Short mmCIF file of C-alpha atoms and ligand atoms in Angstrom, two decimals:
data_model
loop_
_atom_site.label_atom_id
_atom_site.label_comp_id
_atom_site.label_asym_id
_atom_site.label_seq_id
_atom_site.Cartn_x
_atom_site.Cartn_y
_atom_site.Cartn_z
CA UNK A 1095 16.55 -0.43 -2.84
CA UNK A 1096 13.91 1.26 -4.74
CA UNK A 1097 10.73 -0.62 -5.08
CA UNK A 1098 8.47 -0.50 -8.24
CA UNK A 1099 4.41 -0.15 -7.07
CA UNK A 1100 3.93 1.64 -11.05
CA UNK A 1101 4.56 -1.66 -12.49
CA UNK A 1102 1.01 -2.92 -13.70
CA UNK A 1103 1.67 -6.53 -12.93
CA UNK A 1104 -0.32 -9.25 -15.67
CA UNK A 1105 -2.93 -11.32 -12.86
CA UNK A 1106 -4.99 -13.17 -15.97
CA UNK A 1107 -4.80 -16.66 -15.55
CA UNK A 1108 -3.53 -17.11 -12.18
CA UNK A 1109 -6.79 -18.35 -10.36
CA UNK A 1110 -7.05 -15.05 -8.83
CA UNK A 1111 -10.31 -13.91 -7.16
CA UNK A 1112 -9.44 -10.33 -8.29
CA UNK A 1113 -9.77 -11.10 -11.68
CA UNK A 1114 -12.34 -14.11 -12.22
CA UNK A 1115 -13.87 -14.64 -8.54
CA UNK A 1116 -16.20 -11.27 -8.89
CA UNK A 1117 -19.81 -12.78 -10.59
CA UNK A 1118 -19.68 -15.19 -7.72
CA UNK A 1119 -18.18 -13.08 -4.78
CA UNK A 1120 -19.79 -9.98 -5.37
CA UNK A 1121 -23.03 -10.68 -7.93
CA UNK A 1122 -23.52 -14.44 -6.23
CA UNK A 1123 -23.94 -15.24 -10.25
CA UNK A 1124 -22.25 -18.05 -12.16
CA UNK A 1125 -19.17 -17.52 -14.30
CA UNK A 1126 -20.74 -17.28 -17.79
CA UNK A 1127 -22.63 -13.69 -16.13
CA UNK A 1128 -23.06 -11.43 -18.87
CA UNK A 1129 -21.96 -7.46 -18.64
CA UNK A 1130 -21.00 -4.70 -21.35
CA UNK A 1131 -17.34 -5.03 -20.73
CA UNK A 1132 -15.08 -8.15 -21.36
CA UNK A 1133 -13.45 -9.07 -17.87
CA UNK A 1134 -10.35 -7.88 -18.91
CA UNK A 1135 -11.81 -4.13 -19.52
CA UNK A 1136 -13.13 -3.88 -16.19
CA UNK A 1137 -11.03 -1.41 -13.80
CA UNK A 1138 -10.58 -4.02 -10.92
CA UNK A 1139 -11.00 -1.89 -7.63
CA UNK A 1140 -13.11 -4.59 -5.21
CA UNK A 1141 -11.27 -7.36 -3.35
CA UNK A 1142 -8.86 -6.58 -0.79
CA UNK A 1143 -5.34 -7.37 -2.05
CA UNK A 1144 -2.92 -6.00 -3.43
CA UNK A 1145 -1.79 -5.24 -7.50
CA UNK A 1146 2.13 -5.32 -6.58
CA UNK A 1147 4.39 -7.41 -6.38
CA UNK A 1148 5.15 -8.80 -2.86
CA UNK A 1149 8.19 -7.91 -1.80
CA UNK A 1150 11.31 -9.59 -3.45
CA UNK A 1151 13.10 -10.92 -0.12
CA UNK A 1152 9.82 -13.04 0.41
CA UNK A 1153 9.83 -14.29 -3.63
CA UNK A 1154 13.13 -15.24 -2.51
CA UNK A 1155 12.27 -16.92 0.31
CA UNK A 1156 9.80 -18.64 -0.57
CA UNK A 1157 12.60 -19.96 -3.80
CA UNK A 1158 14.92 -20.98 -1.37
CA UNK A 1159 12.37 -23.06 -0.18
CA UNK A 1160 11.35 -24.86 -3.30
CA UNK A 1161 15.29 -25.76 -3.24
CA UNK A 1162 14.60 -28.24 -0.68
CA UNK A 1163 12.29 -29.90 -3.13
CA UNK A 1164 10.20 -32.03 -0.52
CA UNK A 1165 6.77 -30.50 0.58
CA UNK A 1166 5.90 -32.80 3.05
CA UNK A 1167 3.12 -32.55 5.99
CA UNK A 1168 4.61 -29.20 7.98
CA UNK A 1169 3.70 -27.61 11.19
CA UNK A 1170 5.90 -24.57 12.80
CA UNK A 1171 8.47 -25.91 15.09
CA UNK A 1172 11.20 -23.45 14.70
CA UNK A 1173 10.76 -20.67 17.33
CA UNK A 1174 12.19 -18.16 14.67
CA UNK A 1175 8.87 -18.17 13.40
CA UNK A 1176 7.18 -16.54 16.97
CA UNK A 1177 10.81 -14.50 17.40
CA UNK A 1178 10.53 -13.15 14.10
CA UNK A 1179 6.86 -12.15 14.44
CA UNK A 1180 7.09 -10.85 18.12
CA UNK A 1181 10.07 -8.95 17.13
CA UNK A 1182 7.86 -7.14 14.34
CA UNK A 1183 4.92 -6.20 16.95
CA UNK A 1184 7.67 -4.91 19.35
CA UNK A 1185 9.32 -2.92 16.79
CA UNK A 1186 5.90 -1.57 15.25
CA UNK A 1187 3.43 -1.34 17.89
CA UNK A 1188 5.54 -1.66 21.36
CA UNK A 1189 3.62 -4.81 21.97
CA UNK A 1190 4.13 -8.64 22.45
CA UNK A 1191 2.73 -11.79 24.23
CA UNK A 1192 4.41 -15.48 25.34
CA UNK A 1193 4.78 -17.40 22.61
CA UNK A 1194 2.19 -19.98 23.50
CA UNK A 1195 -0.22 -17.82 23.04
CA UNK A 1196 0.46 -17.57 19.53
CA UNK A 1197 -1.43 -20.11 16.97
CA UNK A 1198 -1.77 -19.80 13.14
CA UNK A 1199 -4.91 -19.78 10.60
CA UNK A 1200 -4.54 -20.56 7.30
CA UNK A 1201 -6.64 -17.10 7.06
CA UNK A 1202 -8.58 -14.50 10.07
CA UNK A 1203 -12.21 -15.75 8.48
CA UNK A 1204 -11.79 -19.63 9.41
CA UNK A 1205 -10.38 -18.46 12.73
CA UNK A 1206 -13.77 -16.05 13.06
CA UNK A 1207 -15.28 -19.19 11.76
CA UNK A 1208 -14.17 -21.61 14.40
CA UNK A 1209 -13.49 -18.97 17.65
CA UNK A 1210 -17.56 -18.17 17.33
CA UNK A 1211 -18.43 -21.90 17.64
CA UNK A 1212 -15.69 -21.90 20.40
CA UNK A 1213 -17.21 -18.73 22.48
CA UNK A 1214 -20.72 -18.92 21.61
CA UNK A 1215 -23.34 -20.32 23.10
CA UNK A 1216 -26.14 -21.42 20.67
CA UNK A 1217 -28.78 -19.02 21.99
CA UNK A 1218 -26.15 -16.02 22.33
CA UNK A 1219 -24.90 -13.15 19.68
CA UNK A 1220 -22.29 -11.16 18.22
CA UNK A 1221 -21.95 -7.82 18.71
CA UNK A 1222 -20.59 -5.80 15.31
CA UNK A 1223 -19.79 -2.57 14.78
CA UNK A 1224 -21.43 -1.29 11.24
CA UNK A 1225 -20.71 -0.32 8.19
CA UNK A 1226 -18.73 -3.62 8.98
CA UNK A 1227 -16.44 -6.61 6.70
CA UNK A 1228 -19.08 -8.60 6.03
CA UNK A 1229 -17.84 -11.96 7.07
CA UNK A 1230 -18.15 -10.80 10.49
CA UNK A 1231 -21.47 -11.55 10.18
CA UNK A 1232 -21.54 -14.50 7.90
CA UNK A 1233 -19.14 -15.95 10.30
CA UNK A 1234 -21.96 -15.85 13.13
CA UNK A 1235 -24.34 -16.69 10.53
CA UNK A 1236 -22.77 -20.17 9.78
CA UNK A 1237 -22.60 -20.49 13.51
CA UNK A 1238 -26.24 -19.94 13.76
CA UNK A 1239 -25.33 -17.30 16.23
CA UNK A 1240 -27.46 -13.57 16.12
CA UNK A 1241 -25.37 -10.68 15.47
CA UNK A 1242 -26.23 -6.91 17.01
CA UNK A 1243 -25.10 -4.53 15.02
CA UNK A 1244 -23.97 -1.14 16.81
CA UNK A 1245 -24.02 1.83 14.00
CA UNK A 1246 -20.78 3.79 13.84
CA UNK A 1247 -21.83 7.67 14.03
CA UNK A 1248 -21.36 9.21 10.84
CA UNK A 1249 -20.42 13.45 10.81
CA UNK A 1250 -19.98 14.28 7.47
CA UNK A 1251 -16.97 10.80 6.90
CA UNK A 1252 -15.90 11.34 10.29
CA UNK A 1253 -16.67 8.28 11.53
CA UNK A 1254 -17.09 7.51 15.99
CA UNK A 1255 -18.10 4.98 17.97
CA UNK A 1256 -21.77 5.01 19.21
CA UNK A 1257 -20.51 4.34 23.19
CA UNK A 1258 -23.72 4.15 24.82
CA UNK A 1259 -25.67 2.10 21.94
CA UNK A 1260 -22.43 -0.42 22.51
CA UNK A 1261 -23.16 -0.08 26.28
CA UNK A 1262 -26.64 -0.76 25.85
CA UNK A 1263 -26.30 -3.96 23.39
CA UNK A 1264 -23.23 -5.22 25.69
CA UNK A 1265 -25.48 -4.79 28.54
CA UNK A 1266 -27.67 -7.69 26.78
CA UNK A 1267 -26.61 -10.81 28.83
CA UNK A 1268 -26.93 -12.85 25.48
CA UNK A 1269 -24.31 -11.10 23.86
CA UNK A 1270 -21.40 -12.91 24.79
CA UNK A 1271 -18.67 -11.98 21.79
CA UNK A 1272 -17.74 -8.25 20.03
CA UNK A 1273 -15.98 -8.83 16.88
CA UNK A 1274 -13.98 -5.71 16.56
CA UNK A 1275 -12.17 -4.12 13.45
CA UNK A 1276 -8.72 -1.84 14.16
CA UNK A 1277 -8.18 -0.70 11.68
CA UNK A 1278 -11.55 -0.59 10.93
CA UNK A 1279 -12.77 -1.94 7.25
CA UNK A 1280 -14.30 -0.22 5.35
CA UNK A 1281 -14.28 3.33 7.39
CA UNK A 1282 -10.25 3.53 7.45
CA UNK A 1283 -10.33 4.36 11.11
CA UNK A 1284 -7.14 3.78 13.84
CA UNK A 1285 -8.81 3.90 17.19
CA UNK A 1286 -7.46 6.04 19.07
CA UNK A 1287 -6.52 4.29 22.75
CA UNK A 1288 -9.00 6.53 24.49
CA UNK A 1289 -11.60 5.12 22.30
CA UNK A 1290 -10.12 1.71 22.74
CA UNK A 1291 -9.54 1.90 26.28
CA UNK A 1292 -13.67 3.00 26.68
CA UNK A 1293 -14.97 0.16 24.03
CA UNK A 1294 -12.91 -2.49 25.51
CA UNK A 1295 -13.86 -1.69 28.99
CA UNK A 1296 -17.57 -1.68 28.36
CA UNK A 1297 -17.22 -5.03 26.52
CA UNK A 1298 -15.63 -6.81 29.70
CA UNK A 1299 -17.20 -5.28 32.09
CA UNK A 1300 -20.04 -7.32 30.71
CA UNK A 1301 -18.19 -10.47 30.77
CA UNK A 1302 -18.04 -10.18 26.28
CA UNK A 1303 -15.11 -11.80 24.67
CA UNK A 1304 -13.68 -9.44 22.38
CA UNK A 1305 -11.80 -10.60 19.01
CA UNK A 1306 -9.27 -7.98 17.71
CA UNK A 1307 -9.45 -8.50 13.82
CA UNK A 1308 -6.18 -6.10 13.35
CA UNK A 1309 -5.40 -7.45 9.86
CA UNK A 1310 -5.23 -4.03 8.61
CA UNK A 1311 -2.14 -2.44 11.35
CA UNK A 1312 0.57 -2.24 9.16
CA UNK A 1313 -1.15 -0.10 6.86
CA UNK A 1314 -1.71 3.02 7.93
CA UNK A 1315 -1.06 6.56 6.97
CA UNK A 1316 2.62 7.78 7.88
CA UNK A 1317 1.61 9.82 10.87
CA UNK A 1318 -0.70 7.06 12.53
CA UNK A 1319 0.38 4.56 14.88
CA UNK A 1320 -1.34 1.12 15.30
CA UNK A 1321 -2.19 0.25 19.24
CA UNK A 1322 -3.21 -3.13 19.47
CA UNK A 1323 -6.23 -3.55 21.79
CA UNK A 1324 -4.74 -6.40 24.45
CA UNK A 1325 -1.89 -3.84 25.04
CA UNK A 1326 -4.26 -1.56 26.90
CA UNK A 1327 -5.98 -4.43 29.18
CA UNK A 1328 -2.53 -6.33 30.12
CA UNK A 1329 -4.36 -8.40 33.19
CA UNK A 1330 -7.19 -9.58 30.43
CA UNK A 1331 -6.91 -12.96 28.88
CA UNK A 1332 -10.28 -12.65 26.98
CA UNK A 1333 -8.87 -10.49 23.79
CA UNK A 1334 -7.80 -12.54 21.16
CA UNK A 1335 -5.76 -10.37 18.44
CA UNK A 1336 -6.14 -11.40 15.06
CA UNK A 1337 -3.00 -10.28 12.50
CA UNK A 1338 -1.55 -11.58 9.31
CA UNK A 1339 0.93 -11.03 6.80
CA UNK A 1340 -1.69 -10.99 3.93
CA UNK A 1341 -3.00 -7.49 3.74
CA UNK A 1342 0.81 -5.81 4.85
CA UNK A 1343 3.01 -7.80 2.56
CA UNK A 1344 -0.16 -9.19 -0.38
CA UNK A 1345 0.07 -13.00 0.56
CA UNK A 1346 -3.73 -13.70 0.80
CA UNK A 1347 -3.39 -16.47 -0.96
CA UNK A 1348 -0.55 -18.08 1.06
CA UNK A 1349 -3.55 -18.24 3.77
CA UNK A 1350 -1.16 -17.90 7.19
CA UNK A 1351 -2.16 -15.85 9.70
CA UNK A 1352 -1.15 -14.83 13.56
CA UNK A 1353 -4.00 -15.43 16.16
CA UNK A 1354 -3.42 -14.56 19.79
CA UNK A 1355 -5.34 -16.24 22.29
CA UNK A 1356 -4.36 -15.43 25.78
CA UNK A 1357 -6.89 -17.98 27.30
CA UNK A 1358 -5.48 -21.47 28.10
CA UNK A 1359 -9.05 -23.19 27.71
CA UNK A 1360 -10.10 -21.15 24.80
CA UNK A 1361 -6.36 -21.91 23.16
CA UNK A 1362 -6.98 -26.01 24.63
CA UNK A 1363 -10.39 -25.75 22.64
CA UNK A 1364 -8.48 -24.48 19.83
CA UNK A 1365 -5.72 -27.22 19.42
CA UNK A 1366 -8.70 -29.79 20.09
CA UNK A 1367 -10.26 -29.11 16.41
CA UNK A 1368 -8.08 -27.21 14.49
CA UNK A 1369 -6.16 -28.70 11.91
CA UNK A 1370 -2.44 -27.33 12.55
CA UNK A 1371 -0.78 -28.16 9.41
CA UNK A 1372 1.14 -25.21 7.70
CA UNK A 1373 2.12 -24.64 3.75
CA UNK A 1374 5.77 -24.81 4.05
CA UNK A 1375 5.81 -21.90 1.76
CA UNK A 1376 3.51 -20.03 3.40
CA UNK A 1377 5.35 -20.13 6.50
CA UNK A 1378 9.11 -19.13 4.67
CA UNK A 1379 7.08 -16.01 3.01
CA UNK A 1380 5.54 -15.01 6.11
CA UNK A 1381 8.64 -15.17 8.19
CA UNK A 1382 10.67 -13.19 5.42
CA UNK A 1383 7.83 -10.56 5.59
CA UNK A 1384 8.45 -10.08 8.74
CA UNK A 1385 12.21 -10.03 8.57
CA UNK A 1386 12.94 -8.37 5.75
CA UNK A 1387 10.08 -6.52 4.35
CA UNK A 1388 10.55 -3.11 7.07
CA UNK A 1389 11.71 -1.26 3.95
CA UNK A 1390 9.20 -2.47 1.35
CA UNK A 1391 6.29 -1.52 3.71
CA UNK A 1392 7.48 2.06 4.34
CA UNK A 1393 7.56 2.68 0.80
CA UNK A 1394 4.61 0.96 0.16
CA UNK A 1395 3.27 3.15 2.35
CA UNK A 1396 4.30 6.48 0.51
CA UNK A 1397 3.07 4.95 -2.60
CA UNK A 1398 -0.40 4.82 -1.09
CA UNK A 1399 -0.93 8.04 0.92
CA UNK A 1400 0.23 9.25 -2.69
CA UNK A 1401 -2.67 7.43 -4.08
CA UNK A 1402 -5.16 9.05 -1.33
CA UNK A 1403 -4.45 12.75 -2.34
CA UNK A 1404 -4.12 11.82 -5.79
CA UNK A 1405 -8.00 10.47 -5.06
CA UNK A 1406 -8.47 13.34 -3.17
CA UNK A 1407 -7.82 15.78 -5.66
CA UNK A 1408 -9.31 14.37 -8.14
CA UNK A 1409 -12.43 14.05 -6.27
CA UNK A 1410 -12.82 17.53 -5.07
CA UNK A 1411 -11.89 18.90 -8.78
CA UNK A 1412 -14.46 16.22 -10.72
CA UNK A 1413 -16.95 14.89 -7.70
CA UNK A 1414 -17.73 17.85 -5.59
CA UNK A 1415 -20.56 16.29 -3.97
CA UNK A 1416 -18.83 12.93 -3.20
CA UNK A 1417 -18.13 12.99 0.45
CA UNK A 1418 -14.66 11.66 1.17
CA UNK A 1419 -11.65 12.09 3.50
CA UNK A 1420 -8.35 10.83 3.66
CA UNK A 1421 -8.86 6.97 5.84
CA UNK A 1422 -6.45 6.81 8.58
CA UNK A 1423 -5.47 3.69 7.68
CA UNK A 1424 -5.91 0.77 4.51
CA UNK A 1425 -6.06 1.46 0.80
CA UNK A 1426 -9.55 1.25 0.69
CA UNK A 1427 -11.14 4.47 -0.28
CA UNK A 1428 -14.73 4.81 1.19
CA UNK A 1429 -16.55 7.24 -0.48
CA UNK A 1430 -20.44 8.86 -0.33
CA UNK A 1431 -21.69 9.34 -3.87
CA UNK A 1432 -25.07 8.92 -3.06
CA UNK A 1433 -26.42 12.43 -4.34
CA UNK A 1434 -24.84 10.79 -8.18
CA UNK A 1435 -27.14 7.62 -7.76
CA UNK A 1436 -29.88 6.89 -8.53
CA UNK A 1437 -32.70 5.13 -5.57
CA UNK A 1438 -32.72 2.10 -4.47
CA UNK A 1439 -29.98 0.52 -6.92
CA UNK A 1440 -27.11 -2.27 -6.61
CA UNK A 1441 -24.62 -0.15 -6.26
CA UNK A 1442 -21.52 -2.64 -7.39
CA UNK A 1443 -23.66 -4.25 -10.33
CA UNK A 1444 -24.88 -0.24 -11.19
CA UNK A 1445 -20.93 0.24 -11.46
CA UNK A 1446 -20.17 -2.78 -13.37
CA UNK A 1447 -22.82 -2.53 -16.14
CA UNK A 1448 -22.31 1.41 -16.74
CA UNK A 1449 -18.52 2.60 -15.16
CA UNK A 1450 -16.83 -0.60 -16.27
CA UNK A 1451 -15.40 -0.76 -12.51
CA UNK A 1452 -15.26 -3.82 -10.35
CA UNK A 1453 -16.13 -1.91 -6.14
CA UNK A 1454 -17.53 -3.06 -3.27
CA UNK A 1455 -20.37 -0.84 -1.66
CA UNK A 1456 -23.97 -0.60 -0.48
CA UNK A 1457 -25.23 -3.27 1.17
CA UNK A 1458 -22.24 -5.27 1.46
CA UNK A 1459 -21.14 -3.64 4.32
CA UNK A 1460 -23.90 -5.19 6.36
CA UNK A 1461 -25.70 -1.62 7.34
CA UNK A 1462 -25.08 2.20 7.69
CA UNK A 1463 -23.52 2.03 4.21
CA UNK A 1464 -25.79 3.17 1.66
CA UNK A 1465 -24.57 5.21 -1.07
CA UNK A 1466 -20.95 4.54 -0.36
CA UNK A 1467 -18.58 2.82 -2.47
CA UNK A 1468 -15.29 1.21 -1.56
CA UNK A 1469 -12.46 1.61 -3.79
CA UNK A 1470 -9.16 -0.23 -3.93
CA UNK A 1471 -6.43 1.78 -4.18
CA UNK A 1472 -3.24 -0.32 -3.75
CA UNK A 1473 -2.76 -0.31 -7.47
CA UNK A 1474 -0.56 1.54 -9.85
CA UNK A 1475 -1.14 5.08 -10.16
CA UNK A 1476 -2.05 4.63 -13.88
CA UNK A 1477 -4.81 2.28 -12.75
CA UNK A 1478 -6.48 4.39 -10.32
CA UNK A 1479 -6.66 7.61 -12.84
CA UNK A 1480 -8.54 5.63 -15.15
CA UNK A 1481 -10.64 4.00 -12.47
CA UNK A 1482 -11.62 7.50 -10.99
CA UNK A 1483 -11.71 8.84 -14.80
CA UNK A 1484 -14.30 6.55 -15.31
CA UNK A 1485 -16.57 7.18 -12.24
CA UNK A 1486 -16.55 10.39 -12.42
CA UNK A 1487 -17.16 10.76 -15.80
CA UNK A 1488 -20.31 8.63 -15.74
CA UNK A 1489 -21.36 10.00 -12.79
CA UNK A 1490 -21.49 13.52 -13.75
CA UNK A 1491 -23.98 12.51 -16.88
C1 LCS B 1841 -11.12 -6.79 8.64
C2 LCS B 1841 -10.74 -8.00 7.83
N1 LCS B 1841 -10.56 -9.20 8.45
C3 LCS B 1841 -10.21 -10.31 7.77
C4 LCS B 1841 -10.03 -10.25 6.41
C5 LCS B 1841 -9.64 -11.50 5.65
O1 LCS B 1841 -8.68 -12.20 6.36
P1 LCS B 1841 -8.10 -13.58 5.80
O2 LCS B 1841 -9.18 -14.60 6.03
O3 LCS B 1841 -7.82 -13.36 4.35
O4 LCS B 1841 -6.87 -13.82 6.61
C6 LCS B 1841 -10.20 -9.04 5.73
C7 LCS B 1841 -10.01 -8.99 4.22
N2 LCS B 1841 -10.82 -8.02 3.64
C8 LCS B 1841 -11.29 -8.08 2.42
C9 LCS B 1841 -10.99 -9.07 1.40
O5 LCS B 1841 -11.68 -8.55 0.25
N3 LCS B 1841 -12.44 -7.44 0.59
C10 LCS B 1841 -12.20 -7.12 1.88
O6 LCS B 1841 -12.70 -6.17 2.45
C11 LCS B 1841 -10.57 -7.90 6.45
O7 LCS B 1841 -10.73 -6.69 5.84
#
């Protein structure tokens, strides 16, 4: 079956943050905000989901569901659920783990939310790696906990880990927790397991915790292959791995996701607070993702290393300065434009007023990110020429 990612797909009117939760998530401004362009002739290239349809074996799914007509209180009690899943991590990353290790979130942010209050001491911190997804931090933030921020090294978009700077903060007996990002958001990198294998060991040989936010590990470039950090430290039960179905399959808004926590007191602590109801639909998508949606994702995945050279091209032809390469893996497009800006601006509001194109960039990336933006990519071809026609255009005023 072919699947159609050039359909531009109508998201008006469906509560969607993509297309009315921007004044508040990215301007912190109230919904009657002002700009030059009328919501719907903004280019909408910010928030991390998707603008295709999710794949038709889950819309069917989740249909055969509604056939039962009673939405009562649900939890997951069929073990297809943790078969389905662990079959999936086998398949695509020659990794699994006992099923009690295995609890759901209705999202990876509440479960940052809650594992920090779990892990943390009050007087400890978080160690980040930066440019970093912001609620990394605002998840220690509501926690009241510090967070240490470790800059990635930067040559020229090639982004590395900064070994002995992590060494040196993990060495700091109050930081107790590294939040880590494989993929990493918003750099597009796949650790390699070398680099994985030297991070992780550096973290617990200094007693941190490390949380494995791998939301992003189905959606990598053809040639890339997603390790997920517990497979490398087997004996350790102080990784927990953090995946969903949201960013692979676009169900963000079913808010289900798969959180691994090898420790038995960590995972007692866990059941203790959190509140384990499910949305019965969330759960029949998620386990038809899994099931069915092989196929979907590895054309998806053409689609979008089709939209990176397209970007690529177009880049190099009409942005010569821009700095960008190719992520490994994501649709997010993180690109160095700085020698088009102006100082000192707001880079997503500058882009807004003038380009008429809804990004993330700047300082929302916590540090180490000024003068990049983020693009979206995982949107119809169509979408993204104007989007980049747009940019570059103003840009080259
Ligand atoms: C690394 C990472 N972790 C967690 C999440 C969210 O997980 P959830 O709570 O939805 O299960 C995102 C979504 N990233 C977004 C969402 O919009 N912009 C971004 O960069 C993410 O990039």
């Amino acid at each position: 079956m072919l699947y159609n990612f050039d359909e531009i797909i109508e998201r008006r009117n469906t509560n969607a943050m993509s297309t009315d939760g921007f004044r508040e998530y990215i301007f912190n401004a109230p919904q009657e905000m002002k700009f030059p362009f009328a919501d719907d002739e903004f280019i909408r290239m910010w928030i991390a989901d998707m603008e295709f349809a999710t794949p038709p074996e889950v819309i069917q799914a989740i249909k055969d569901r509604t056939e039962k007509r009673i939405f009562g209180y649900t939890k997951i009690f069929d073990p297809e659920y943790y078969n389905i899943f662990s079959k999936w991590t086998k398949k695509h990353y020659d990794w699994t783990f006992p099923k009690e290790h295995l609890v759901t979130s209705n999202g990876i942010i509440p479960a940052l939310y809650e594992l920090i209050d779990h892990i943390c001491k009050p007087n400890e911190k978080v160690l980040i790696l930066t440019p970093s997804y912001a609620f990394f931090k605002y998840a220690a933030d509501f926690n009241n906990i510090e967070t240490v921020c470790s800059d990635l090294i930067n040559k020229n978009g090639n982004y590395e880990m900064n070994f002995d700077d992590i060494e040196m903060k993990a060495k700091d007996e109050k930081v107790s927790l590294c939040i880590f990002c494989n993929p990493h958001n918003p750099t597009g990198r796949v650790w390699t397991e070398k680099e994985l294998k030297k991070v992780g060991e550096i973290c617990l040989d200094n007693g941190l915790w490390i949380i494995s936010d791998e939301i992003h590990c189905d959606l990598l470039r053809t040639e890339f292959k997603h390790t997920p950090m517990s497979k490398l430290f087997p004996d350790s039960d102080k990784i927990i791995t953090c995946m969903a179905p949201s960013k692979t399959f676009n169900l963000a808004g079913l808010m289900i996701s798969n959180i691994i926590i090898p420790e038995k007191k960590l995972r007692e602590k866990w059941y203790k607070r959190h509140f384990s109801m499910e949305n019965p639909l969330s759960v029949a998508a998620a386990q038809a993702a899994y099931e069915h949606g092989d196929e979907w994702v590895r054309q998806l995945k053409i689609y979008l290393d089709e939209n990176f050279e397209f970007t690529r091209q177009y880049l190099e032809k009409n942005l010569p300065k821009a700095v960008f390469k190719i992520p490994e893996a994501t649709y997010l497009a993180w690109i160095n434009v700085q020698s088009y800006l102006p100082e000192d601006i707001d880079i997503p509001l500058y882009f807004a007023n003038n380009v008429g194109v809804l990004l993330e960039g700047g300082n929302m990336f916590v540090a180490n990110s000024d003068g990049y933006i983020r693009l979206n990519l995982a949107c119809p071809r169509t979408i993204l020429e104007e989007g980049l026609k747009r940019i570059c255009t103003f840009l080259n005023k």
